[in-house]
Every structure is written in C-alpha cells, then in structure tokens.
Amino acid sequence: MVKVAIDGIVHTAQTDELLIDLINRTGGSVPQVCYHPQLGPVQTCDTCMVETNGRLVRACAAEVADGMQISTKSVKASAAQVEAFDRILSNHMLYCTVCDNNNGNCTVHNTTKLLAIEHQRIPFRSKPYEVDNTNPFYRYDPDQCILCGRCVEACQNVEVNETLSINWEDPNPRVLWDGGSTIGESSCVSCGHCVTVCPCNALMEKTMLGHAGFLTSLKKSALSGMIEVVKGVEPETGYGMILQVSEAESAMRQHRIRKTKTVCTYCGVGCSFDVWTKDRHILKVAPEHGPANGISTCVKGKFGWGHINSEDRLTTPLIREGEKFRQASWDEALSLVATTFSGIKAKDGADSLAFISSSKCTNEESYLMQKLARAVIGTNNVDNCSRYCQSPATQGLFRTVGYGGDSGSITDMEKADLVLIIGSNTAESHPVIATRVKSAHKLDGQKLIVSDLREHEMARRADLFLHPKPGTDLFWVNAISRYLLDNGLAHTKFLDQWVNGLDDYRKSLETFTMEAASRISGVPEETLNTVAQMISEAKCMCILWAMGVTQQSQGSDTSTAISNLLLITGNYMRPGTGAYPLRGHNNVQGASDHGSMPNMLPGYQSVNDPEVRHRFESGWKVPLPSAKGLDNHQMVEAIHDGKLKAMYLIGEEMSIVDSNANYVGAAFAKLDFFVVQDIFFSNTCRYADVVLPGAPSLEKEGTFTSTERRVQRLYQVLEPLDDCKPDWKIIQDVANQLGAGWHYQHPSEVMDEIASLTPMFAGVNYERLAGYKSLQWPVAADGTDEPLLYTKRFAFPDGKAQLFPVSWIGPTDQADAQFDLHLNNGRLLEHFHEGNLTYRTEGIREKTPDVFVEVSPELAEERGIQSGTWVQLVSRYGQLRVRAVVTDRVHGHELYMPMNSVESPVNRLTSSHTDPVTNTPAYKEASVHMNVLAEVGENPLPRINSRFGHPTPQNGVEVERKWKRPDYAPPGNGLVQLQTKK
Ligand code: SF4
Ligand code: SF4
Ligand code: SF4
Ligand code: FES
C-alpha cells in the first residue's frame, strides 16, 4: 500500500493502482474521454492530464507511487485538459438536443460540461468520408468520431475479432474496418463491443436512431437546419446555454425510456445487460455490469431480439380441431388440459404422462414443472434438453469430483497458463467465453491447444491444433494420462493427498499407449507427445469441452477421462484450473439443477433416497413416487411402445432437435394428447392437441443459471404480449386446474421454497440476487457461494476425488462403402440452435439466411462441387437437400452442417444411438452418402457474412503511431511525461 495526495488530500492506494482509478474511487473528478475501466489505458485523448512534481502525466496511464503529490486542477493541468478536449471537439459537432445519444451518459457532452467549455477554440472540421450504414445493426458516422480508439481497443483486445484500426498516418484519420472495407463486407461479427464502448454518437445502434430523442425522428433536412441554428447562436450564447436546453430534453427522455436488467436468453455464458425500451420498442442492449461479461456480448445478445415483437408470436391458446387449430380462451384450454390429463391418469396411471421442461425457461419454471409432474400427477417422467448435450459431462464430473458443474469461473479460464479445448467451437457457441481465452492468448502468453474435427477460429489461433478421427478423443486423452504417469510427469503430491483409485486407474490405462492412440486417432505420436509435454509444463490448466465430446456414444466416458487427466496433473482446487463442460442453452444448467430430471429432485437429490423424498413430501404435502422416471429418449420409445399416452412440453423444438427427427415426429403423432407451450407455432406444435402461448425472457421475472453455476436475476422488461403469460403462471394454472392449490404470487416465492428444500441453494434468495448481484452454487444458508469449487475438499464423503477407469469401445454409425462421408454438426455464431428465435431478427437473416453443408476443397474437387451446389445427403435414417459451402474449415471426407434449419434439420440424418450411461444421442456419429445434384444456386453464405472478411490484427489502437504524427504535440507545452504501454 502507498500514500498519495490528490489535491491536498492523502489517500491510501495499492501499489499497482492506476492514478485515474484512485481519483475515481475517491470521488475526484478529472476528464477522461478515452479511458474505460474494462479497456484499460488507451491514451489517445490526453484529457486526463494531471500535474505531479511540476510535470504533466496522463492519469490513466500512470501508476501510483508512494508520496506522490497530484494536482488535478493546477493551472498547467487545467490548461492541458482544456487544450486536449478542444482537439476532440474539432472532430465532433455538438448538436446534443437533436442527438439520439443525448441520454445523460454521453462522455463528450458531459466533459464539455465538466470543463465548462463555452467556445470551441479549434473549429469543427468535417472529415471527407460518408456515414457507413452497411451493417444491419449499427452505423458509423466519421464526422462525429473523436478518434478516441475505444472501439479499436475493444475489437482488437477484448472481443479479439481484430477488425478495427485507425489509420493514424492519414491526413484525415478515421476508424477502419478490415483496413478500409465497408462495415457490411468486413470481418465484423456484429458483437457490438465497439458500439457499446463508443463514448459518443459516432457508433450507434440503428434501433436508437430516430427513436431515442423527442426531435431526432425529424427529417434530415429539418435536423440539419436545427443544427445550423444551434451553431449560429453558439458564438453569442456559448455552450453553457445550449447544453442546458439539451439537458432539459435529455431529462424528458428519462420518463419514457426504461432501462431494465435482464440475462441473455441464448447461450450458457450468462451475459447480463440493461435493455433500453421505449414502449415495446427495444432501443438498445447496454452491457456493462454483468459479472460474466462486463461490456461483452455476441451478436445474439446485443442485437438478436427480433423475436420479441415478431408478428407471428403466439398470443392466444390454440386447440386442435381435426387438421386445424382454432383460437380458444385460457379457461377452455386449461380445462381441456386438466380433464384430459386426469382422464389419462385415471385410465392408464400417472406414468402414462410425461413432462419436458425448457432450458430457455427460468429456474423457477423448471422447478414448478417437475413439481407438477411429481406432486400433482405423481410421476418422475420429467426431463429437459440437457439430456441432448450436457448429461454426459455432468456424469463424468459426478464420477470423479462430485459436482456436475464447471469447477470454476470464466476468470479461471483467463488465468490459466494453458487452455485445452476439446470438441468445442467456442468462438461461435460460447462467444464471450472465447473472447476471454483469445485475449489471454493474444496478450498474456496463455498457451492454447485445440482438438476438433474442424479448423474453426479457435483452432486457427491455437499453438497446437489436433485433428483426431471422429469419436476418438477418449483414446488419446487416456494415452496422455498414461504417458504422464509413466514418465513421472503426474502430480504425485496432489494424487497422494486428494485422489482415490490410482492403482485401478493405472491398470485401466494398460492398452492406452501413445502408439495405439496415434493409430486410432490419426494424430501423430509426436504431436501427442507435445501435448503431454505442454500439459506437464503448465502451472495451471483448464480444459473446456462441449458437444463434440458429449454427443458421442462414449460421451460420459470421454468426459470422465478428461476429468481424470485433470486429477492426475493436479489441475483442480486452484485458480486457473479445472473442468469446464460449456453449457449450451442459457439455462440448461438450471433446468437440471432444479429437478427436471427423471431420477433427481432439485439439487441433484435422488428420488429413491427416502430422507430426501420425505423432506419434499413434507414440504409439498403429498406422497412422491420413488422409482426413476423416463428420460426424454425413453419417452420417445415409450410412445412408440404405446406405454406413454400424454405429454406436456415447454419451449423445446424437440421434433427437430432430438436425434433421428423422423422417428421422434412419428412418436409425437401417436400421442393421445400433446400439450406444447411456446412463444411461436414451432414445428413441434404441429403435433399438438393444445398449444399454450408462453412468454419470452424479456416478459417475465425469474433466474437463470449459467455455465459457471452463476444464478442471476432477470427482471421484466416488457409486459407479456396480448394473452401470453409467463410460463410459471401457466404451469401454476395447469396445476390448480388439477386441484393443486398453489398460490405463488411472484417467482421469488418459488425460489424461497427451492432454498428451503435444497441444501445446494440454501442461501439463494432474490435479495441476494438483486440487480447485478449473483451467486455461484453451492450457496450456504448464510449466502456464501463458491466461484471456485473444491478449494477445501472434493464433493465426496471423504473429501477426496475419485479416478474412474474407462475403457474404449469406439463410435457407432461409422462410414462404410455406402455411407462414405462423416457428417459432423453443431452451432453457428449468428443463430441459436434451430433458429426459431434468431431467424426473427432481420439483420441476422440477412447475414446468415440459410443452412448449408461445409465441404472440404479436396472433396469438392473429387465430386465436382462448388459453393452453392445443391446436394442430397442420405443417411441410414433420412435424407435432405442442402447447398454446399466449400471451405478448408473441414478436411477430407468430413462434412459439417450447422443446426440452423427447421426446414432441413440435420437431425433427419442422425441416429437413435446413444451414450448408454445417460441416453444422450450420439449426434456427432453420423455417416451419409452424398448425391451431387445438377442445380447450382447462390452461395448460401452471402458476401456480407463476416466469414469472408480479412481481419487486421494489431495490439489495440497503437496510439504510439498517433504520437509520431508530425502535427501531434502533447497538450501543455511539452511538459508531458509520456508513458508507453506495458
Ligand atoms: S467485431 Fe464488429 S461489432 Fe464487434 S467490436 Fe469489432 S467492429 Fe465492433
Ligand atoms: S467510433 Fe471509435 S474512435 Fe470514434 S468516437 Fe467512437 S469509440 Fe471513439
Ligand atoms: S448468446 Fe451467449 S455469448 Fe452471446 S450475448 Fe448471449 S449469453 Fe452472451
Ligand atoms: S483518459 Fe484519454 S488519455 Fe487518459
């Protein structure tokens, strides 16, 4: 700690604290246009000059030192600040009253006020560039750009898409996309980081333009006239008066613009942000305080909200009449659901009904869904879509370390020396997590190994890329473990102290030699040796994996093998280490956590544990079934077998996202009674008898649990549309029609009940989750949570972890002479899953209008295919037509098809083979035959897709190049002591 005097007052600070952070923390005020705490010092604006020992320094770049005497208001400092800001104003026209960014948070406006600027000494100079409107979501106005470089810093070093730069050497510098492309044709992935951090109106969301202000929707000619009037009066009145008028207008806006915190509805990263709305119009998404994401989002969270006000939202219950549906009142629909469920239960028993909860719904809704199944109907037939992706990872962790969740936080992934990614296209499936890994790799020397079938972005960035044969990860991971044990590279002290089962585990590895691993996986032995070496040299390693591992017939065993590897290398229990099976949907973690599983009550408490059941029976005041119910794979079989008669399914497009979709659809057609609750008339609704209109995330309250076990609150941004209801209310209505007598007034009451029955969530309540506060489970009754698991013990009775031997079986559905190509499948950055939500955002549709199949250049040449060629893919289970994209992301005879299609879903081609431990479908094990059709269409990826761009990597904004300009001199008559970036 050091002592620093600021304007005569002594403060205590940490040695490495930035002066600007100390000033801000202690309530001081110094101008700071380019500084943003989440970007660090950018050093382009020079407005933060302060005086120390007679010299001027940038407060944003200087670290505190003991005994420092700082003056923020000395004559020299003030003069330098004003001079620096004058230069900024020469790049920006102040027309605040008619500016959509006049919302109280414009840095340029606020700094003008702070410095009491009355007149602009350096006149505004227009730049010789047009406004760029070519991105569907945001626009860049060079004339308003103050060249602060925040956007460049965010794009280069936070998002690490490396699209933006500033041409500092040009007579008229500006922000460039891919070094000079239009935004629309650049590598920009529309993540929105740049727009979020822009301190003024140079970069703005198009949804703001013409909507935020009272006068901003005026025609351009009228606006220009008003701007001229303002400029005309400025010499006489000064800016003070003009700013007062704009502040009055800004204050009026506060009454009609609502800012509501929510949590993203798409992936499991758990980004949270404020949503700005004016009536039902979404003005913008503003990320800043989210504990998982800060300023970060991807295109879906920032801009993908077209589904909310989509014209085809379901707004009223529907009841089937023959082949058609008719609108119905809630009373009629609920009464039909209740009487039919009761009738089927009375005739065929409670186990002839089944319930599927949604990983898009809240924790409270999943809890109520399983309570409805168990306490009201009396069956454990309840599941959720984690069966389709995450159950094997959960199983692997249950077997080895005890808790079925990520063992640490996103910050641990940032801290690791080495990140090993297996079967995860992180940059597209978990984009904000990818930014943290990309940034640590780019800036902090983190090492990255990627194993995948495709050479996706993370693979291209990796220090080492492995391309094993499909479905062989278990083998090479086990071989690495054996190599480390055999060569004395395991962490013996950790094993001795914390791990059981070493002897049996060592024996189980007998066949897993490097030579055999190389033969089976196709990865050269030398490469595998390098992997082992890198792992042994890393002080702390995190392993990230996803559906490339879990959606295999040995998904549970491979996940187990990964955790075993972490154990023998001592990569648990410390920051920067651990297992990270990245969760797909926003609340796939929470849906299982809260008991939508056939064998577990909330908090992973077994249904056949009498003590647990007794606790829930006392709480719910009903007897509960003790036998494990059907999982969703078994439900489909049971329908085909005539044992399951009725189903209630919420928010899942199961007829196309389950594997072997034709078989699943045929099952649904056989149901006696099918209730589907959704926000759109999905493909699955086609099989329904009753359709109930639920509400999307923005229209309800509740909590989601992200991949890092982080429970976060979402607040209601908008009222439910028309006759829609939040799903928790609908489930309660159904339960009450069946005589349950529930009286929940608010989801917080549901959470209180969960906490009272579930030790894992004992300390969770809405007060502790208020605003941006969050908790990472398990949460003790006093509210203590565990961002990093296993700091004191593993979650087994003796506190030790367990090495769990697994053997090699090999993948199903292998290629043969007839089905000669391997078909891989997965997510795409722009769309979430099948695209039911994301296709309703016009800009996303523009950039990524359709599904496609990726074909390698080798295969394209062999079969005469070009991008746009229609092909028919035929598997042992179905067929479909799709256009090809020729790309070196895939190799040889391996194809890749993203999931984003309702019309041609890849699951028409996948099988019913599953991982026997969890019944998770082996989606990734599919073989197809390809018929090349004569028809050649457009490339399904349009030229405006970011994949065609050419990024321009550099380390941030490279301000040193600005300082080298002949016309640049630091403000303050050369008194400045320049600091260069670390
Ligand atoms: S990728 Fe595009 S939206 Fe994201 S920060 Fe870079 S330029 Fe901005
Ligand atoms: S566009 Fe970039 S450089 Fe220009 S003002 Fe905005 S953040 Fe600063
Ligand atoms: S989709 Fe995932 S990464 Fe993108 S904003 Fe939402 S939570 Fe964040
Ligand atoms: S805040 Fe811009 S140089 Fe310090």
Coordinates of N, CA and C and ligand atoms in Angstrom, one line a residue, residues 140 144-152 166 175 177 194 197-200 202-203, ligand 2:
Y140 N -21.7 3.9 -38.5 CA -20.5 4.7 -38.1 C -20.6 6.0 -38.8
Q144 N -18.6 12.5 -36.6 CA -18.8 12.6 -35.1 C -17.7 11.8 -34.3
C145 N -16.8 11.1 -35.1 CA -15.9 10.3 -34.4 C -14.7 11.1 -33.9
I146 N -14.5 11.0 -32.6 CA -13.4 11.8 -31.9 C -12.1 11.1 -31.9
L147 N -12.0 9.9 -32.5 CA -10.7 9.2 -32.7 C -10.2 8.8 -31.3
C148 N -11.1 8.4 -30.4 CA -10.6 8.0 -29.1 C -10.0 6.6 -29.1
G149 N -10.4 5.8 -30.1 CA -9.9 4.5 -30.2 C -10.4 3.4 -29.2
R150 N -11.4 3.8 -28.4 CA -12.0 2.8 -27.5 C -12.5 1.6 -28.3
C151 N -13.2 1.9 -29.5 CA -13.8 0.8 -30.3 C -12.7 -0.1 -30.8
V152 N -11.6 0.5 -31.2 CA -10.5 -0.4 -31.7 C -9.9 -1.3 -30.6
I166 N -7.2 2.3 -36.6 CA -7.3 3.7 -37.0 C -6.0 4.0 -37.9
V175 N -11.8 5.5 -38.2 CA -11.8 4.1 -37.9 C -12.0 3.3 -39.1
W177 N -12.5 -0.6 -41.0 CA -12.9 -2.0 -40.8 C -12.1 -2.8 -41.8
C194 N -17.8 -2.5 -29.9 CA -17.3 -1.2 -30.3 C -18.4 -0.2 -30.0
V197 N -18.9 0.6 -26.3 CA -17.9 1.5 -25.6 C -17.7 2.8 -26.2
C198 N -18.3 3.1 -27.4 CA -18.1 4.4 -28.0 C -18.6 5.5 -27.1
P199 N -17.8 6.5 -26.8 CA -18.3 7.5 -25.8 C -19.2 8.5 -26.3
C200 N -19.5 8.5 -27.6 CA -20.4 9.5 -28.2 C -21.4 8.8 -29.2
A202 N -20.8 8.4 -32.5 CA -20.2 8.0 -33.8 C -20.5 6.6 -34.2
L203 N -20.6 5.7 -33.2 CA -21.1 4.4 -33.4 C -22.4 4.3 -32.7
Ligands
SF4_2 S1 -16.1 5.4 -33.3 FE1 -14.4 4.6 -32.1 S2 -12.8 6.1 -32.2 FE2 -14.7 7.1 -32.9 S3 -15.6 8.0 -31.1 FE3 -16.5 6.0 -31.2 S4 -15.2 4.7 -30.0 FE4 -14.0 6.6 -30.4

